[in-house]
Coordinates of C-alpha atoms and ligand atoms in Angstrom, one line a residue:
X1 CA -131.1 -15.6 119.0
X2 CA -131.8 -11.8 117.9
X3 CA -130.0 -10.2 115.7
X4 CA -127.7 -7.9 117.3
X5 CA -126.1 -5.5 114.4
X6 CA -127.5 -4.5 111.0
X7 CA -124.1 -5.6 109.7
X8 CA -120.3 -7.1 111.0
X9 CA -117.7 -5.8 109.2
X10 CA -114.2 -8.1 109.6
X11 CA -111.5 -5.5 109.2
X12 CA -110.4 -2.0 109.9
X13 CA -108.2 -1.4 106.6
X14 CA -109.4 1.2 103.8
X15 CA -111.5 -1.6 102.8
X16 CA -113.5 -2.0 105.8
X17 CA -113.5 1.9 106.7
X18 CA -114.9 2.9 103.0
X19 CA -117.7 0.0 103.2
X20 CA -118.7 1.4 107.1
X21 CA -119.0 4.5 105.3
X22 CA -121.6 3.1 102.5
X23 CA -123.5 1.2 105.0
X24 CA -124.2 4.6 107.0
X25 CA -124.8 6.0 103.9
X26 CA -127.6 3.8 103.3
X27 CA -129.1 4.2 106.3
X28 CA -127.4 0.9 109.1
X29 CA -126.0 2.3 111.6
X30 CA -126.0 -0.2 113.8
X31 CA -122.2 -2.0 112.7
X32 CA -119.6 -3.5 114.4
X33 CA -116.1 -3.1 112.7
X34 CA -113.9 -6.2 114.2
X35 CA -110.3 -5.5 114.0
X36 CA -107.2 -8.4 115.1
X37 CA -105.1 -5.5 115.4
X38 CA -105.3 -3.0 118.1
X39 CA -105.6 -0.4 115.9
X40 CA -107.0 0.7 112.7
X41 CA -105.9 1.3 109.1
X42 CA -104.9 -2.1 107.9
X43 CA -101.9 -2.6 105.9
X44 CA -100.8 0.9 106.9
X45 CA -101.1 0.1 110.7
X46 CA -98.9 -2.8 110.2
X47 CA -96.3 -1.8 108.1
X48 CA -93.6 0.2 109.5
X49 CA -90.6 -0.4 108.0
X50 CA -88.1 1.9 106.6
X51 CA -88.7 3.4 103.4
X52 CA -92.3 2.7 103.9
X53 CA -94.5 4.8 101.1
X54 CA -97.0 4.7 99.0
X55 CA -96.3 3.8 95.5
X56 CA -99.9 4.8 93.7
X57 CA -99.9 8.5 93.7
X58 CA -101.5 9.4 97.0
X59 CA -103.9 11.7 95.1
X60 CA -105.1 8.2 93.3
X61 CA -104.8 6.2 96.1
X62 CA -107.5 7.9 98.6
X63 CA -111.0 7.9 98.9
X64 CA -112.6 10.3 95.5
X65 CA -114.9 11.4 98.2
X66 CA -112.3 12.4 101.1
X67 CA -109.9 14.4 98.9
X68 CA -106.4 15.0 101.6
X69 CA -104.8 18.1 100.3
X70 CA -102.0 17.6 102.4
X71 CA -99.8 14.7 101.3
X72 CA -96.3 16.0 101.6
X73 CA -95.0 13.8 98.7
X74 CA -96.6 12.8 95.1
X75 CA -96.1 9.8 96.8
X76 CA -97.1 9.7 100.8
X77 CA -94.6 8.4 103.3
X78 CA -96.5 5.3 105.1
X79 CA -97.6 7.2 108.7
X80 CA -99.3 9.8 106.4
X81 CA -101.4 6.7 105.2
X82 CA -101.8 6.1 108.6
X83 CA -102.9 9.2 109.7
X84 CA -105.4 9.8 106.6
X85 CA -107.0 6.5 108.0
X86 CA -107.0 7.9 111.2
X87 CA -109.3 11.3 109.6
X88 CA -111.5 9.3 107.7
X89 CA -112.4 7.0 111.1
X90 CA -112.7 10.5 112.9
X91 CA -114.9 12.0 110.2
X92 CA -117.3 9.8 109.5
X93 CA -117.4 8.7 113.6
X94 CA -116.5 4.8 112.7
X95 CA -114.1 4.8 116.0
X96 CA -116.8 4.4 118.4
X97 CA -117.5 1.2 116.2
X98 CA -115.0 -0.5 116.1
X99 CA -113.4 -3.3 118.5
X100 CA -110.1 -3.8 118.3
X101 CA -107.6 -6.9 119.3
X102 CA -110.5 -9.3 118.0
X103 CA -110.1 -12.2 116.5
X104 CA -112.7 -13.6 114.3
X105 CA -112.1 -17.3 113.4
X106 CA -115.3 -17.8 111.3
X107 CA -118.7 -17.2 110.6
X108 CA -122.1 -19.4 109.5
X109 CA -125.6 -18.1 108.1
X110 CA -127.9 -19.0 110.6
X111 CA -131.0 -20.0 107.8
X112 CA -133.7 -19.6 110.6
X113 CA -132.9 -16.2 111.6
X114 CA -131.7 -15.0 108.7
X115 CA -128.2 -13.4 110.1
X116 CA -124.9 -14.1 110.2
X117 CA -123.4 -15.4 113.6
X118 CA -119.7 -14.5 114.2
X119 CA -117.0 -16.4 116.6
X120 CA -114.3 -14.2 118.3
X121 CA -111.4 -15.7 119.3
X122 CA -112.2 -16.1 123.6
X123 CA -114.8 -14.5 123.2
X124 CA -119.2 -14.5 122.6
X125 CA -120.6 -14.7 119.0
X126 CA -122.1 -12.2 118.0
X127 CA -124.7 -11.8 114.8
X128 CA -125.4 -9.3 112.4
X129 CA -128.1 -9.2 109.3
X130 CA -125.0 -8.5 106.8
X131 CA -121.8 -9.9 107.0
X132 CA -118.5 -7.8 105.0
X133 CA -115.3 -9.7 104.9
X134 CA -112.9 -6.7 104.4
X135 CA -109.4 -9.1 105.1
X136 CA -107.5 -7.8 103.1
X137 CA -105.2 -9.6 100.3
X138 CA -101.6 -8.9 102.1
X139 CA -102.7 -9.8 105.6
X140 CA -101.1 -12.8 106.3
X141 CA -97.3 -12.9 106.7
X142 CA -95.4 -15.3 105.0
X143 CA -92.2 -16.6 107.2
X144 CA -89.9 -18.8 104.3
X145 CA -89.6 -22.1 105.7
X146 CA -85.8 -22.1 105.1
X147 CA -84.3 -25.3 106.6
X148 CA -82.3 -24.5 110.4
X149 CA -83.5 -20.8 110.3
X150 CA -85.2 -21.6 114.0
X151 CA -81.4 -22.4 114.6
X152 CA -80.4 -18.8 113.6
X153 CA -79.1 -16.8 117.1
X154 CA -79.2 -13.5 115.8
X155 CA -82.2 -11.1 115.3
X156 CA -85.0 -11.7 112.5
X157 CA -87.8 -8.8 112.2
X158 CA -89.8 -9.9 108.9
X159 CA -91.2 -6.4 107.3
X160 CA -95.1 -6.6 109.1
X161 CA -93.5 -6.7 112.4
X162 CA -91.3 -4.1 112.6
X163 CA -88.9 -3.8 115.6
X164 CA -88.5 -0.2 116.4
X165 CA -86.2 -0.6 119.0
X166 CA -83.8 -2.5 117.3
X167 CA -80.8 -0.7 115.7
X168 CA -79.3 -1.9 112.9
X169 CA -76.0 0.6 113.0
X170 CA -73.5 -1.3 112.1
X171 CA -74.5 -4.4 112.1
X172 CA -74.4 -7.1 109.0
X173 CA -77.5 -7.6 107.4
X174 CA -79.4 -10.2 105.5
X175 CA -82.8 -9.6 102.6
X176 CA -84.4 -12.0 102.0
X177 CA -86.9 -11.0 98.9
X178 CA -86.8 -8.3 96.5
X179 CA -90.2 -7.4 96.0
X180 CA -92.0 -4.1 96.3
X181 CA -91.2 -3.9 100.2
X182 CA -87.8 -4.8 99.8
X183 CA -87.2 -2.1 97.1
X184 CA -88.3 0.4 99.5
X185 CA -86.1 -1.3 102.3
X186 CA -83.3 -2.3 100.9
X187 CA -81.8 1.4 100.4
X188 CA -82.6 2.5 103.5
X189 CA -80.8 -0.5 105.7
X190 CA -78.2 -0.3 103.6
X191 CA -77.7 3.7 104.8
X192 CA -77.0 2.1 108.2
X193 CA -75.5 -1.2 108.4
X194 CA -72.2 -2.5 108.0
X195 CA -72.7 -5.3 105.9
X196 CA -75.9 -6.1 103.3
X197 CA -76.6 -9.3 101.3
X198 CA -79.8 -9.0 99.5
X199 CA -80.9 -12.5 98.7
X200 CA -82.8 -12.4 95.6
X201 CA -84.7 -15.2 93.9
X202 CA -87.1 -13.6 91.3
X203 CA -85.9 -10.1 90.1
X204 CA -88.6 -6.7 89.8
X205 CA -89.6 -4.6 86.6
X206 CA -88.7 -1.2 88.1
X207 CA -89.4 1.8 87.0
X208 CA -88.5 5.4 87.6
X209 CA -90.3 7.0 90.6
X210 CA -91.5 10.7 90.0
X211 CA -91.0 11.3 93.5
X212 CA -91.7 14.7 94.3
X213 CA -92.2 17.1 97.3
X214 CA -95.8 19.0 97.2
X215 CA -95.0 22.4 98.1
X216 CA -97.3 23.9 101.0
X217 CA -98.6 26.4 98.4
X218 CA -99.7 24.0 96.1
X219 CA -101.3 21.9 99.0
X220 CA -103.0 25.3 100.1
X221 CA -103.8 25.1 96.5
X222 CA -105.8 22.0 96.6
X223 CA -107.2 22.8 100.2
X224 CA -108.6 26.0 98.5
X225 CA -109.7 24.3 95.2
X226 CA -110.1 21.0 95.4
X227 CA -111.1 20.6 91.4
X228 CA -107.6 21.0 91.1
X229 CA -106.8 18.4 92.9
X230 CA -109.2 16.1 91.5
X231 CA -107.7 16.4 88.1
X232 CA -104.3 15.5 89.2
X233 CA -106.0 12.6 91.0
X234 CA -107.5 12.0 87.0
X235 CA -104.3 12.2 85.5
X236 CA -102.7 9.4 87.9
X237 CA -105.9 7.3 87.4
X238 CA -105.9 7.7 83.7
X239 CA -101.8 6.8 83.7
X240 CA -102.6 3.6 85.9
X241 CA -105.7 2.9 83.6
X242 CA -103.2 3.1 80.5
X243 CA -100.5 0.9 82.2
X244 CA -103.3 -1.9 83.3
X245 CA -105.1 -1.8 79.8
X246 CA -101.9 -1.7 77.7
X247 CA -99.7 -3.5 79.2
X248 CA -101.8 -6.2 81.0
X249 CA -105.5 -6.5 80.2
X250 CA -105.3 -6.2 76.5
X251 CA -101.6 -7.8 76.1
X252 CA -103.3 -9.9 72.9
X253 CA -103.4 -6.6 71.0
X254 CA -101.4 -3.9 72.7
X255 CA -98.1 -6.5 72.9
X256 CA -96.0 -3.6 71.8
X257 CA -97.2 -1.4 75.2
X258 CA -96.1 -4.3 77.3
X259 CA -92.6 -3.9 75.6
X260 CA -92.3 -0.5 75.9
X261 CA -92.9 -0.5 79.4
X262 CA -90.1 -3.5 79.5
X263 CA -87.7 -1.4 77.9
X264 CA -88.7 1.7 79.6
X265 CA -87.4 -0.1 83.0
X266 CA -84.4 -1.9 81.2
X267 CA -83.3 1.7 80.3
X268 CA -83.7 2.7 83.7
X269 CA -81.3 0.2 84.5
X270 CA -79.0 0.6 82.2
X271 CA -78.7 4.4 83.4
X272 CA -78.1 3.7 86.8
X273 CA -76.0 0.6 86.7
X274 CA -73.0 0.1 84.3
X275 CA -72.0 -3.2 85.2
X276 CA -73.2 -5.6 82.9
X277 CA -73.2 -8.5 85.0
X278 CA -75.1 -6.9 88.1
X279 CA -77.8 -5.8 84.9
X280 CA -77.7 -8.8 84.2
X281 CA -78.8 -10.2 87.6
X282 CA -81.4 -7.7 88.1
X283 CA -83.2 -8.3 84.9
X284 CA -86.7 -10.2 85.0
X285 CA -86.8 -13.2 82.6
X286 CA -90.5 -12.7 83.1
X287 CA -93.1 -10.1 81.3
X288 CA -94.2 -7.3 82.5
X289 CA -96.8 -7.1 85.0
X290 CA -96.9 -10.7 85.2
X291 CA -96.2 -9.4 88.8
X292 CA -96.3 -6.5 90.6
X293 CA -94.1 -4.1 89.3
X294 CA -92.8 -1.0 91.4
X295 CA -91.2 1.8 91.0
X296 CA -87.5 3.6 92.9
X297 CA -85.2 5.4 91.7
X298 CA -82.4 4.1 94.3
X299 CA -82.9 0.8 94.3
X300 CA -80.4 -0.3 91.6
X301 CA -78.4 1.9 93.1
X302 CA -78.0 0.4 96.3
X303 CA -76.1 -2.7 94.8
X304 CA -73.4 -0.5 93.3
X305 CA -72.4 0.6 97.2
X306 CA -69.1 -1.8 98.0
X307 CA -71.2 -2.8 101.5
X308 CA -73.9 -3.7 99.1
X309 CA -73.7 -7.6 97.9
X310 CA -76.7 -9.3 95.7
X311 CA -76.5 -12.7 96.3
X312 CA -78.9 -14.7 93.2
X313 CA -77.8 -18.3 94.5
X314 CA -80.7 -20.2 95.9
X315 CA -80.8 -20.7 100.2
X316 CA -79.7 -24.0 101.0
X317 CA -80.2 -23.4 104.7
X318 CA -79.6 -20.7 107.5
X319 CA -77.4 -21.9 110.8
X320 CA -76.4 -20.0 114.2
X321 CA -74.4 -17.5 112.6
X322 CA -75.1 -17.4 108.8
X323 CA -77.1 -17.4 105.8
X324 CA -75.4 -20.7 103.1
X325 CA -76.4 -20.5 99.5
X326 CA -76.2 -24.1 97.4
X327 CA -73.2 -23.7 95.9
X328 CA -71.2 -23.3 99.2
X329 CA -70.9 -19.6 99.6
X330 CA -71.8 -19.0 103.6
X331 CA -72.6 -15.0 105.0
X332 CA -72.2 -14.3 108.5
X333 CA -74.8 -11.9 109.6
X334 CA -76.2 -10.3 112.6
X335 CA -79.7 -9.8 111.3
X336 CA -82.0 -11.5 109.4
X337 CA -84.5 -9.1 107.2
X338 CA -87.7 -11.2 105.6
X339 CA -89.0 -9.2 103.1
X340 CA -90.8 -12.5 101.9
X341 CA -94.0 -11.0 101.8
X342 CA -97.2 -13.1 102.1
X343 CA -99.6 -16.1 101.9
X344 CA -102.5 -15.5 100.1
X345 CA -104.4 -18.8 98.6
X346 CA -103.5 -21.2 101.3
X347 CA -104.9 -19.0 103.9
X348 CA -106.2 -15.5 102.8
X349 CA -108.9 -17.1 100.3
X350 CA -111.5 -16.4 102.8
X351 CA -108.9 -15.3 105.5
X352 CA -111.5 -16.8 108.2
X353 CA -113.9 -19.7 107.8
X354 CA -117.3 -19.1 106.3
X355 CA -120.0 -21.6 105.9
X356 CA -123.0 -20.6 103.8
X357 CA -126.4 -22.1 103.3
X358 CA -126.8 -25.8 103.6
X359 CA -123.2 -26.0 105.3
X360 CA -121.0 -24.5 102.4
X361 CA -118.2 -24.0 103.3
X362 CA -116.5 -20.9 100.7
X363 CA -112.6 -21.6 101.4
X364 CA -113.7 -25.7 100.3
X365 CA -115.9 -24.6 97.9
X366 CA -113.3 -22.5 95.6
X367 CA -110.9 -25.5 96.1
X368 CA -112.9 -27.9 94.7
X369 CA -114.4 -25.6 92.4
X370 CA -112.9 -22.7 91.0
X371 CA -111.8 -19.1 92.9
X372 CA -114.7 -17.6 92.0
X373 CA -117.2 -14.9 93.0
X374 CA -119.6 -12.4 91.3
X375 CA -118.2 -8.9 90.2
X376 CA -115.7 -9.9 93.0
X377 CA -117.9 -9.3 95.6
X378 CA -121.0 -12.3 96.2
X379 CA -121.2 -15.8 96.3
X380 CA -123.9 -18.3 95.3
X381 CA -124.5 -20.4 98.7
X382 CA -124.2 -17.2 100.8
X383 CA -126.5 -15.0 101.5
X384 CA -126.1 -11.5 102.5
X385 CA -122.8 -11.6 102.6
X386 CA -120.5 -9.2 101.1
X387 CA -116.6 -11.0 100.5
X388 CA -114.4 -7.8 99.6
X389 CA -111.3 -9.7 99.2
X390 CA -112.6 -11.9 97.0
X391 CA -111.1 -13.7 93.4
X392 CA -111.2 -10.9 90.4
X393 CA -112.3 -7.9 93.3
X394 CA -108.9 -6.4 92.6
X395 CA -109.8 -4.1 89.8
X396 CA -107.1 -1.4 88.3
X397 CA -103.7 -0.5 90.1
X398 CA -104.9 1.4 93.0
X399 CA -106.8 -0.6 95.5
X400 CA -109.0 2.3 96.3
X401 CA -110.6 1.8 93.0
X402 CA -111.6 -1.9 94.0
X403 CA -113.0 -0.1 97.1
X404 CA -115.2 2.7 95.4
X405 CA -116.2 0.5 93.1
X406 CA -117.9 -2.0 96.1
X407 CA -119.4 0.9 97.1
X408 CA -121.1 1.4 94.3
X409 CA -122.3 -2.4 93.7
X410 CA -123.7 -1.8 97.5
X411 CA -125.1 1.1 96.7
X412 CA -127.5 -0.5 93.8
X413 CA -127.3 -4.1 95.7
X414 CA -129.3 -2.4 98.8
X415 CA -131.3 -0.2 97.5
X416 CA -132.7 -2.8 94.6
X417 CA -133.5 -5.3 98.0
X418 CA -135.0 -2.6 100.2
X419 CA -137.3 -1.5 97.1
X420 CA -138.7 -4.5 97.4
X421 CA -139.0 -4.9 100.8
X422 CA -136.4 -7.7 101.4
X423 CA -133.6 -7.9 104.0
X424 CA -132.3 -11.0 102.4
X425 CA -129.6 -11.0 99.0
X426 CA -128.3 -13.8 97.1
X427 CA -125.8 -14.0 93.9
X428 CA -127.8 -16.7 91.0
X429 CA -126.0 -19.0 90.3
X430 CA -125.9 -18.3 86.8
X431 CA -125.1 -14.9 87.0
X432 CA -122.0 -15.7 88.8
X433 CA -121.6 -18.2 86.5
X434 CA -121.6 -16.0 83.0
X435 CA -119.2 -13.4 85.1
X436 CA -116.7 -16.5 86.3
X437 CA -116.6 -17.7 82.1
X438 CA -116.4 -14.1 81.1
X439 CA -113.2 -13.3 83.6
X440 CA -111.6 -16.4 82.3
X441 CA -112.1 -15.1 78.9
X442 CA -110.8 -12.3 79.2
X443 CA -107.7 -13.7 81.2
X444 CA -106.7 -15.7 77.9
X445 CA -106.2 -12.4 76.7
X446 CA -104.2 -11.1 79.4
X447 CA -100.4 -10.6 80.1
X448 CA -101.1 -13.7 82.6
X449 CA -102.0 -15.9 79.8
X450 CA -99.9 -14.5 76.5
X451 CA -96.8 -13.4 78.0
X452 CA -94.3 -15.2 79.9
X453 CA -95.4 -15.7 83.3
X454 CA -94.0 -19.0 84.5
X455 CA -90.9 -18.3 86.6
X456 CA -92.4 -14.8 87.6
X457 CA -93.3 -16.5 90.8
X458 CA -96.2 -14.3 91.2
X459 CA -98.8 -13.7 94.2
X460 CA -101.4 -13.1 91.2
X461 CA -101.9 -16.7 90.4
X462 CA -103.4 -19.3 92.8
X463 CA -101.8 -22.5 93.2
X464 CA -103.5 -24.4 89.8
X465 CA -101.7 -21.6 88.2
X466 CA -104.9 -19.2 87.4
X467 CA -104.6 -15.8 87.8
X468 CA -107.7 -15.3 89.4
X469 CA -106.8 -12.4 91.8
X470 CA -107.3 -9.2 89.4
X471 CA -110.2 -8.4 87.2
X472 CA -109.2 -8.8 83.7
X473 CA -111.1 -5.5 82.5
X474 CA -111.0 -1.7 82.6
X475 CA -112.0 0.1 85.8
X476 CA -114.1 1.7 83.6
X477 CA -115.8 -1.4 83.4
X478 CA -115.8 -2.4 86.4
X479 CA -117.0 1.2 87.7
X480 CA -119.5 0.9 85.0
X481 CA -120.5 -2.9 86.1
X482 CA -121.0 -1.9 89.5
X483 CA -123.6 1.4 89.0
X484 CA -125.9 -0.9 86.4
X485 CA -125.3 -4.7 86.8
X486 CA -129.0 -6.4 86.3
X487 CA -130.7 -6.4 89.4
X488 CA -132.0 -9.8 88.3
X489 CA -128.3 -11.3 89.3
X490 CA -129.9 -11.2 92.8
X491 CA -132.7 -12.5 94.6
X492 CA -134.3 -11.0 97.1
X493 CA -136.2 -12.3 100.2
Ligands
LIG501 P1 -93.8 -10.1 97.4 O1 -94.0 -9.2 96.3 O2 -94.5 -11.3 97.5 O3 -92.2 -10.4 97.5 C1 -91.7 -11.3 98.4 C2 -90.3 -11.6 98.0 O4 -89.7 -12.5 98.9 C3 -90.1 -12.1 96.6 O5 -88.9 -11.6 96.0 C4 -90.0 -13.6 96.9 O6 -89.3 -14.3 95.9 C5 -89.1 -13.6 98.1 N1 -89.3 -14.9 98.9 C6 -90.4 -15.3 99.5 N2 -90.1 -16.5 100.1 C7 -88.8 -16.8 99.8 C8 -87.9 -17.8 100.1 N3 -88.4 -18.9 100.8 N4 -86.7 -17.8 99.7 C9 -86.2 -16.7 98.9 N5 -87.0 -15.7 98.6 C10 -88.3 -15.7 99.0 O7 -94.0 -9.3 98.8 P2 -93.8 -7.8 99.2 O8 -92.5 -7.3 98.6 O9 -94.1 -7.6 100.6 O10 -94.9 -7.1 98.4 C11 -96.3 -7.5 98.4 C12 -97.2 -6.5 97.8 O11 -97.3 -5.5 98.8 C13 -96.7 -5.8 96.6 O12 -96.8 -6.5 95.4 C14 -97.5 -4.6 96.6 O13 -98.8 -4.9 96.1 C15 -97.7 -4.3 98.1 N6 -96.8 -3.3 98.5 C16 -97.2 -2.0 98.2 C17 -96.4 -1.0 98.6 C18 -96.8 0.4 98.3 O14 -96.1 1.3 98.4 N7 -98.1 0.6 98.0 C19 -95.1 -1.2 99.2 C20 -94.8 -2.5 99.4 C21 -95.6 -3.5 99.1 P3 -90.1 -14.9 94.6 O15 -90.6 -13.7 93.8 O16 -89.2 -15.8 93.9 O17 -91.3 -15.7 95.2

């Protein structure tokens, strides 16, 4: 079977557009970007809610290289996300590339021809020399299985599949979740209903959002003189560096930064809500960072309204009419908001199935083993493939940093192989096997290991408890690791 494309790319996010964008850098041109949704930008195609932003400062979270002078907020409203993606696909002609409403449901290295083969859902295989996974991390929805909510008659939108057409004036409303999505939708249902329960489990660290209007001069500004720009783009990287180093990487010896961001978010609290109990409520147990923290400045808010109700009893199960909490207490409702967020090492850990050389399969593989994979990126057992989405790839607090910094490891990666001639890359074993002890190293001197993580209930840690989703270093490292890792970590064929 010839090999059809220099390289498949799963995935239309940032991810996927910004590794296109490298490819063609390099010199393939021939890619196909595959896409399940019918259009592109990821995340930012998907989510719609209300309240919908950004909450990196857009500046930071953007492509270094495709500066948008234009964001109308410090920190973007969601469609401008949407619309940046939308650019960057123009700009760098990846449209014409991409095939939407596809499905892929797995791939396997085909040894003899040396390419990957691709299934689409009802559809041909295709192949390609290269293989990118670019899946994403919040991709797959998670829908709580809460006992009789089938029964429920009323309306439930969860938070990736927004209903646009359905109004919620007036009607009585249910959260269910209080993590970063609900903090941005909780104040804005609660403008329009008649009735809110917010059903929390595990409260958020929270912390004051410096939410500010960029005025059109000062975007003319940046349009003009983009320098300018690119240093308020350093300042919020070096602000996110200092939060990730301090208060989570190097929690061993920086314990006191991890409390001062705890208090700084307690005191934010304490200014905007005076009653003791509800403080009380919305007040992690758990240490900072242990997950994601967010930042608003009316969410706390919100649950002084007297519509507003925070409901911290556990769900014992969800009838025709109602939400019922275990001790008794039963909410009649209209509509049924899950802000429950999403799955991500049952299912997202590869998102589709990939089998490697001599039938490896990678989602078996890091069950049995470990969730593993070489600066986040390659995986002994499979060749020329690139797994974006992989454990430790998330590096910093911006994903766009994780991004930029595949670039660069693809930018060495490819040029090392074609130097020599090759077409073929493989991880050593060993070399993923000094980075896999070195993460786990530096994770027992992590926030994840030291502080107190157990009832944070956090999407950072896989189900035997590891936190093996972010890379435990600087993104100066990892920056750094990706412009000059040995080039003997590979071989080439
Ligand atoms: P999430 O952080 O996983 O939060 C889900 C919430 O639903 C949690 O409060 C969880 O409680 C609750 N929940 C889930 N199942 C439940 C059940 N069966 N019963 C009761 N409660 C249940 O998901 P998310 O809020 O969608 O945020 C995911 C990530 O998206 C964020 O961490 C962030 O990285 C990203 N995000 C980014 C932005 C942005 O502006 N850039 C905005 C929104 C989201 P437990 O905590 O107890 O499990």
């Amino acid at each position: 079977m010839a090999t059809q494309y220099d390289a498949v790319i799963v995935g239309a996010g940032f991810g996927g557009l910004g590794a296109a964008i490298q490819l063609n850098r390099l010199g393939y041109d021939n890619l196909l970007i595959l896409e399940r949704e019918d259009d592109l930008g990821g995340t930012w195609h998907v989510n719609r809610y209300p309240g919908l932003a950004v909450d990196i400062p857009s500046s930071t979270y953007s492509y270094s290289f495709e500066p948008n002078p234009y964001w109308s907020r410090l920190f973007a409203p969601g469609a401008e996300l949407k619309r940046y993606a939308e650019h960057v696909a123009e700009k760098y002609g990846l449209r014409g590339s991409i095939r939407f409403g596809t499905v892929v449901t797995g791939a396997t290295w085909n040894e003899n021809e040396s390419h990957w083969q691709v299934a689409i859902q009802g559809g041909n295989r295709v192949t390609a020399t290269y293989l990118l996974t670019a899946t994403g991390f919040l991709s797959q929805p998670k829908t709580p299985d809460i006992d009789g909510i089938d029964s429920f008659r009323g309306k439930i939108i969860h938070t990736t599949a927004w209903d646009d057409d359905y109004d919620l004036t007036g009607q009585r409303a249910a959260i269910i979740g209080t993590g970063a999505t609900a903090v941005q939708l909780i104040p804005e249902v609660a403008k329009v209903v008649s009735e809110l329960t917010v059903y929390q489990r595990t409260p958020i660290w929270v912390s004051p959002k410096p939410d500010y209007r960029i005025p059109k001069a000062l975007q003319r500004l940046f349009a003009t003189l983009p320098p300018v720009q690119q240093a308020v783009r350093q300042i919020g990287n070096s602000i996110l560096e200092l939060m990730m180093i301090s208060g989570v990487v190097h929690y061993k010896e920086l314990r006191i930064a991890n409390r001062i961001a705890e208090r700084w978010c307690r005191a934010h609290l304490f200014r905007q809500v005076r009653d003791p109990e509800l403080r009380r409520e919305l007040t992690p147990d758990y240490s900072f960072g242990c997950k994601r923290p967010t930042f608003s400045n009316d969410y706390f808010p919100t649950f002084i309204q007297p519509h507003v109700h925070l409901e911290t009893s556990s769900i014992e199960r969800i009838d025709e009419h109602g939400v019922v909490t275990v001790d008794g207490n039963r909410t009649e409702i209209d509509v049924l908001l899950l802000a429950t967020g999403f799955n991500l090492w049952d299912v997202n850990f590869p998102a589709i199935e990939i089998i490697g050389r001599d039938g490896k399969d990678l989602g078996k593989w890091w069950r049995d083993n470990r969730f593993q994979a070489y600066e986040g990126v390659t995986v002994p057992g499979f060749p020329n493939l690139l797994s974006l989405n992989s454990p430790y790839s998330y590096s910093g607090l911006s994903y766009f940093t994780t991004i930029e910094c595949q670039m660069k490891h693809m930018d060495r990666l490819f040029t090392a192989m074609r130097r020599r001639g090759a077409h073929v890359f493989e991880v050593t074993q060993e070399a993923n096997d000094q980075f896999l002890d070195r993460m786990t190293e530096k994770v027992g001197n992590s926030v994840f290991s030291l502080g107190q993580c157990a009832t944070a209930n956090s999407y950072y840690f896989n189900q035997h408890g590891e936190a093996t989703l972010l890379r435990p270093t600087s993104t100066i490292n990892a920056h750094r690791e990706a412009a000059r890792f040995p080039l003997e970590d590979y071989t080439y064929a």
